[in-house]
Amino acid sequence: MAEEAAHDLMAEGDSDNTRLAYRAAMRYWAAWFGARYGQQMALPVAVPVVVQFIVDHAQRSTKAGLEHQLPPEIDQALVEAGFKGKLGAPALNTLMHRISVLSMAHHVSKQPNPCVDPAVKALLSKTRKAYAKRNALPHKQRALTKEPLEAVLQTCDDSLKGKRDRALLLFAWASGGRRRSEVSEAVFDNLHRGDEGAYLYTLASSKTNHNGKIRPEDVKPVVGSAAVALEDWLQASGISSGPLFRRILKNGKLGTDGLSGTAVRDIVKARCALAGVGEDFSAHSLRSGFVTEAGRQNMPLQETMAMTGHRSTDTVAGYFRTGAAQVSAVARMMDSGKQKSDKA
């Protein structure tokens, strides 16, 4: 059932990463159900089962501290079988994602959806509020803004791998915060030279462009230091067709295969670790970092969205406003008044 549901969900997904996330969530549901009830899961899932899933995985306050309902022996079995990374309750975001995936599985299978039942919706709402009252904010990957990115770039030497990683990081960040799937799927054939050493890259497929039609907003500039790094990588690698960013083999030679989305993530994390800027960065940090930096530098929101490809203002505004808040003149009114008083 999990495999069939995952197959249906794959048709709904628009990237390898999304498909993998859907598949992992459905496999976890099937494994948990089997361990909890001793039988194979089938759609539709009953409402009490979804309620049990929530209380098994959501922490609640008790006199003994924070607890969740998942029996220790089942928790241990799920970890040993590789369905969980570690013992204990998952992050709230993980729980919500798994509920969302189950809901989508019922939707695409045209089955009665237990996730929209009033009892489930009310429990999820109260769960979010309970976490908020405990100041347990949803985890977000840190934004890789300009300063830490510059430190990360310093770790990229003049070896073939160093040139690749520098070009990859700058291409992903400076062209609008490209998603890791967009970086891994980038091909030389969609890269064109512009004026004065600049490049233009055409996104033939992205999260907001499912059918591959070429639109003006899908042409992204790669200019300045990003263009220099890309040119350096192309000259060193000799790439003239196929995947733009490729594996470097153990013998130091260039491979023919493009990088996977996981490899892009690993490159970002490894370089951040080398730079000593922190361990809580990932590939998405390039995208959120671009938007946050745009807010810090008071760049127009619409121009920023044109670069990132965001369609919804709500989606991008959170990162943008976080960056803008750090340089807010309104937030510095007390200091501003003090400076004027000192001058007087």
Coordinates of C-alpha atoms in Angstrom, one line a residue:
M1 CA 0.0 0.0 0.0
A2 CA 2.8 2.4 0.9
E3 CA 4.5 1.7 -2.4
E4 CA 1.3 2.3 -4.4
A5 CA 0.5 5.5 -2.5
A6 CA 4.0 6.7 -3.0
H7 CA 3.8 6.0 -6.7
D8 CA 0.6 8.1 -6.9
L9 CA 2.3 10.9 -5.0
M10 CA 5.3 10.8 -7.3
A11 CA 3.0 12.0 -10.0
E12 CA 2.0 15.0 -7.9
G13 CA 5.6 15.8 -7.0
D14 CA 7.8 18.1 -9.0
S15 CA 11.3 17.2 -7.9
D16 CA 13.4 14.3 -6.8
N17 CA 13.6 15.7 -3.3
T18 CA 9.8 16.0 -3.1
R19 CA 9.2 12.5 -4.3
L20 CA 11.8 11.1 -1.8
A21 CA 10.1 13.0 1.0
Y22 CA 6.7 11.6 0.1
R23 CA 8.0 8.1 -0.2
A24 CA 9.8 8.3 3.1
A25 CA 6.7 9.7 4.9
M26 CA 4.4 6.9 3.5
R27 CA 6.9 4.2 4.4
Y28 CA 7.0 5.6 7.9
W29 CA 3.3 5.5 8.2
A30 CA 3.2 1.9 7.0
A31 CA 5.9 0.9 9.4
W32 CA 4.3 2.6 12.4
F33 CA 0.9 1.2 11.6
G34 CA 2.3 -2.3 11.3
A35 CA 4.1 -2.0 14.6
R36 CA 1.2 -0.4 16.4
Y37 CA -1.6 -2.6 15.2
G38 CA 0.0 -5.7 13.9
Q39 CA -1.4 -5.6 10.4
Q40 CA -0.8 -4.0 7.1
M41 CA -2.1 -0.4 6.6
A42 CA -4.6 0.3 3.9
L43 CA -6.5 3.4 2.8
P44 CA -8.6 4.9 4.0
V45 CA -7.1 5.2 7.4
A46 CA -9.6 5.6 10.3
V47 CA -9.8 8.9 12.2
P48 CA -8.8 7.3 15.6
V49 CA -5.6 6.0 13.9
V50 CA -4.6 9.5 12.9
V51 CA -5.4 10.7 16.4
Q52 CA -3.2 7.9 17.8
F53 CA -0.4 8.8 15.4
I54 CA -0.5 12.4 16.6
V55 CA -0.4 11.6 20.3
D56 CA 2.3 9.0 19.6
H57 CA 4.6 11.6 18.1
A58 CA 3.6 15.0 19.7
Q59 CA 5.2 15.9 23.0
R60 CA 2.9 17.0 25.9
S61 CA 3.6 18.5 29.3
T62 CA 3.1 16.2 32.3
K63 CA 4.2 16.3 35.9
A64 CA 7.2 14.1 34.9
G65 CA 8.1 16.5 32.1
L66 CA 7.6 16.3 28.3
E67 CA 6.3 12.9 27.2
H68 CA 4.8 11.3 24.0
Q69 CA 2.6 8.2 23.7
L70 CA 4.8 6.0 21.4
P71 CA 5.7 2.8 23.3
P72 CA 9.4 2.5 23.8
E73 CA 9.6 -0.9 22.2
I74 CA 8.0 0.4 19.0
D75 CA 10.2 3.5 19.0
Q76 CA 13.2 1.2 19.3
A77 CA 12.0 -1.1 16.5
L78 CA 11.4 1.9 14.1
V79 CA 14.9 3.2 14.8
E80 CA 16.6 -0.2 14.3
A81 CA 14.7 -0.8 11.1
G82 CA 15.8 2.6 9.7
F83 CA 12.5 4.3 9.7
K84 CA 13.5 6.8 12.4
G85 CA 16.9 8.5 12.8
K86 CA 16.8 8.5 16.6
L87 CA 14.6 7.7 19.6
G88 CA 12.0 10.2 20.8
A89 CA 9.4 12.5 19.4
P90 CA 10.2 14.1 16.0
A91 CA 10.2 17.8 15.3
L92 CA 6.7 19.3 15.0
N93 CA 7.5 20.1 11.4
T94 CA 8.1 16.4 10.7
L95 CA 4.9 15.4 12.4
M96 CA 2.9 18.0 10.4
H97 CA 4.6 16.9 7.1
R98 CA 3.6 13.3 7.7
I99 CA 0.0 14.2 8.3
S100 CA 0.0 16.4 5.2
V101 CA 1.4 13.5 3.1
L102 CA -1.2 11.1 4.4
S103 CA -3.9 13.6 3.6
M104 CA -2.5 13.9 0.0
A105 CA -2.4 10.2 -0.3
H106 CA -6.2 10.0 0.5
H107 CA -6.8 12.9 -1.9
V108 CA -5.1 11.4 -4.9
S109 CA -6.6 8.0 -4.1
K110 CA -10.1 9.6 -3.9
Q111 CA -10.6 8.1 -0.5
P112 CA -12.4 9.7 2.5
N113 CA -9.8 11.8 4.2
P114 CA -9.4 11.4 8.0
C115 CA -7.0 14.3 8.1
V116 CA -9.8 16.9 7.5
D117 CA -12.0 15.4 10.2
P118 CA -12.9 18.1 12.8
A119 CA -11.4 16.0 15.6
V120 CA -8.1 15.7 13.8
K121 CA -8.0 19.4 12.8
A122 CA -8.8 20.5 16.4
L123 CA -6.1 18.3 17.8
L124 CA -3.5 19.6 15.4
S125 CA -4.5 23.1 16.2
K126 CA -4.1 22.6 19.9
T127 CA -0.8 20.8 19.4
R128 CA 0.6 23.7 17.5
K129 CA -0.6 26.1 20.3
A130 CA 0.9 23.8 23.0
Y131 CA 4.3 23.9 21.2
A132 CA 4.1 27.6 20.8
K133 CA 3.3 28.1 24.5
R134 CA 6.5 26.2 25.3
N135 CA 8.4 28.4 22.9
A136 CA 9.1 25.3 20.8
L137 CA 9.4 27.2 17.5
P138 CA 9.5 25.2 14.3
H139 CA 13.1 24.5 13.2
K140 CA 14.3 26.4 10.1
Q141 CA 17.6 26.0 8.4
R142 CA 19.8 29.0 9.0
A143 CA 20.0 31.5 6.2
L144 CA 23.4 31.6 4.6
T145 CA 23.7 35.4 4.1
K146 CA 26.6 37.3 2.5
E147 CA 29.1 37.3 5.4
P148 CA 29.0 33.6 6.3
L149 CA 28.9 32.7 2.6
E150 CA 32.1 34.7 2.0
A151 CA 33.7 32.7 4.8
V152 CA 32.5 29.5 3.2
L153 CA 33.9 30.5 -0.2
Q154 CA 37.4 31.0 1.4
T155 CA 37.5 27.2 1.9
C156 CA 37.4 26.6 -1.8
D157 CA 41.0 26.2 -3.1
D158 CA 42.2 26.1 -6.7
S159 CA 41.8 22.3 -7.0
L160 CA 39.2 21.0 -9.4
K161 CA 36.8 20.3 -6.5
G162 CA 37.5 23.7 -5.0
K163 CA 36.7 25.4 -8.3
R164 CA 33.5 23.4 -8.7
D165 CA 32.3 24.1 -5.2
R166 CA 33.0 27.8 -5.4
A167 CA 31.1 28.0 -8.8
L168 CA 28.2 25.9 -7.4
L169 CA 27.8 28.0 -4.3
L170 CA 27.9 31.3 -6.1
F171 CA 25.7 30.0 -9.0
A172 CA 23.1 28.8 -6.5
W173 CA 23.1 31.9 -4.3
A174 CA 23.6 34.8 -6.7
S175 CA 21.2 33.6 -9.4
G176 CA 18.3 33.9 -6.9
G177 CA 18.8 31.2 -4.4
R178 CA 18.4 28.1 -6.6
R179 CA 16.9 25.0 -5.1
R180 CA 19.2 22.0 -4.8
S181 CA 17.2 20.2 -7.5
E182 CA 17.7 23.1 -9.8
V183 CA 21.4 23.0 -9.2
S184 CA 21.8 19.3 -9.6
E185 CA 19.7 19.4 -12.8
A186 CA 21.6 22.4 -14.3
V187 CA 23.0 21.7 -17.8
F188 CA 25.6 23.5 -19.9
D189 CA 23.1 23.6 -22.8
N190 CA 20.9 26.1 -20.9
L191 CA 23.8 28.4 -20.1
H192 CA 24.4 31.4 -22.5
R193 CA 27.0 34.1 -22.5
G194 CA 25.8 37.6 -21.9
D195 CA 27.6 40.9 -22.1
E196 CA 30.9 41.8 -20.3
G197 CA 31.6 38.3 -19.0
A198 CA 28.1 37.7 -17.6
Y199 CA 26.1 34.5 -18.1
L200 CA 22.4 33.9 -18.4
Y201 CA 21.0 30.6 -17.2
T202 CA 17.5 29.4 -18.4
L203 CA 15.6 27.2 -15.9
A204 CA 13.8 24.8 -18.1
S205 CA 12.2 23.1 -15.2
S206 CA 11.5 24.3 -11.7
K207 CA 9.0 24.0 -8.8
T208 CA 6.9 26.8 -10.4
N209 CA 7.4 25.6 -14.0
H210 CA 6.1 22.1 -14.4
N211 CA 5.8 21.9 -18.2
G212 CA 9.2 23.2 -19.2
K213 CA 7.9 26.2 -21.2
I214 CA 10.5 28.9 -21.4
R215 CA 9.2 32.1 -19.8
P216 CA 11.1 35.5 -19.5
E217 CA 11.2 35.1 -15.7
D218 CA 13.0 31.8 -16.0
V219 CA 16.2 33.4 -17.4
K220 CA 18.5 34.1 -14.4
P221 CA 21.6 36.3 -14.5
V222 CA 24.9 34.9 -13.3
V223 CA 27.1 38.0 -13.0
G224 CA 30.1 39.5 -11.1
S225 CA 32.0 37.1 -8.9
A226 CA 29.5 34.3 -9.7
A227 CA 30.3 34.6 -13.4
V228 CA 34.0 34.6 -12.7
A229 CA 33.8 31.5 -10.6
L230 CA 31.6 29.8 -13.2
E231 CA 34.0 30.7 -16.0
D232 CA 37.0 29.4 -13.9
W233 CA 35.1 26.1 -13.4
L234 CA 34.2 25.6 -17.0
Q235 CA 37.8 26.3 -18.1
A236 CA 39.3 23.9 -15.6
S237 CA 36.7 21.1 -16.2
G238 CA 36.4 21.5 -19.9
I239 CA 32.7 21.0 -19.7
S240 CA 30.9 21.9 -23.0
S241 CA 27.7 19.9 -22.7
G242 CA 25.7 17.9 -20.3
P243 CA 25.5 18.4 -16.5
L244 CA 27.0 21.7 -15.3
F245 CA 28.1 20.4 -11.9
R246 CA 29.6 16.9 -11.7
R247 CA 31.2 14.4 -9.4
I248 CA 34.9 14.6 -8.9
L249 CA 36.3 11.0 -8.9
K250 CA 38.6 9.7 -6.2
N251 CA 41.5 10.0 -8.7
G252 CA 40.8 13.7 -8.9
K253 CA 39.4 13.4 -12.4
L254 CA 36.0 14.8 -13.6
G255 CA 33.1 12.3 -13.7
T256 CA 30.4 12.2 -16.3
D257 CA 27.4 12.1 -14.0
G258 CA 25.7 15.2 -12.6
L259 CA 25.5 15.7 -8.8
S260 CA 22.4 14.5 -7.0
G261 CA 20.4 16.9 -4.8
T262 CA 21.8 15.0 -1.8
A263 CA 25.3 15.7 -3.0
V264 CA 24.5 19.4 -3.4
R265 CA 23.3 19.4 0.2
D266 CA 26.4 17.6 1.4
I267 CA 28.7 20.1 -0.3
V268 CA 27.0 23.0 1.4
K269 CA 27.2 21.3 4.8
A270 CA 30.8 20.2 4.4
R271 CA 32.0 23.6 3.3
C272 CA 30.1 25.3 6.2
A273 CA 31.8 22.9 8.6
L274 CA 35.2 23.7 7.1
A275 CA 34.6 27.4 7.4
G276 CA 33.4 27.0 11.0
V277 CA 30.3 29.0 10.5
G278 CA 28.0 26.4 12.1
E279 CA 26.5 23.0 11.4
D280 CA 22.8 24.0 11.0
F281 CA 23.1 25.1 7.3
S282 CA 21.8 23.1 4.4
A283 CA 21.2 23.5 0.7
H284 CA 18.0 25.5 1.4
S285 CA 20.2 28.0 3.4
L286 CA 21.4 29.4 0.1
R287 CA 17.9 30.2 -1.0
S288 CA 16.8 31.6 2.4
G289 CA 20.1 33.4 2.6
F290 CA 19.6 35.2 -0.7
V291 CA 16.2 36.4 0.3
T292 CA 17.3 37.4 3.8
E293 CA 20.3 39.3 2.4
A294 CA 18.0 41.1 0.0
G295 CA 15.9 42.3 2.9
R296 CA 19.0 43.4 4.8
Q297 CA 20.1 45.5 1.8
N298 CA 16.6 46.9 1.3
M299 CA 16.2 45.4 -2.2
P300 CA 12.7 45.7 -3.7
L301 CA 10.6 42.7 -2.8
Q302 CA 9.2 42.2 -6.3
E303 CA 12.6 42.2 -7.8
T304 CA 13.8 39.7 -5.3
M305 CA 10.8 37.4 -6.1
A306 CA 11.6 37.7 -9.8
M307 CA 15.0 36.3 -9.1
T308 CA 13.9 33.5 -6.7
G309 CA 10.9 32.6 -8.7
H310 CA 8.5 32.7 -5.7
R311 CA 4.9 33.2 -6.7
S312 CA 3.5 33.8 -3.3
T313 CA 4.5 36.9 -1.3
D314 CA 3.6 35.1 1.9
T315 CA 6.2 32.4 1.2
V316 CA 9.1 34.8 0.7
A317 CA 8.1 37.6 3.0
G318 CA 9.1 35.8 6.2
Y319 CA 12.8 35.6 5.2
F320 CA 12.7 39.0 3.6
R321 CA 11.3 40.7 6.6
T322 CA 13.8 39.0 8.9
G323 CA 16.6 40.5 6.9
A324 CA 14.9 43.9 6.7
A325 CA 14.2 43.9 10.5
Q326 CA 18.0 43.7 11.2
V327 CA 18.5 47.1 9.5
S328 CA 15.2 48.7 10.5
A329 CA 15.5 52.4 11.2
V330 CA 12.3 52.1 13.3
A331 CA 13.9 49.5 15.6
R332 CA 16.8 51.9 16.2
M333 CA 14.8 55.0 17.1
M334 CA 16.1 54.9 20.7
D335 CA 19.7 54.8 19.5
S336 CA 19.0 57.4 16.8
G337 CA 17.6 59.8 19.4
K338 CA 20.6 59.3 21.7
Q339 CA 23.0 60.1 18.9
K340 CA 21.3 63.4 18.1
S341 CA 21.3 64.2 21.9
D342 CA 25.0 63.5 22.2
K343 CA 25.8 65.7 19.2
A344 CA 23.7 68.5 20.7

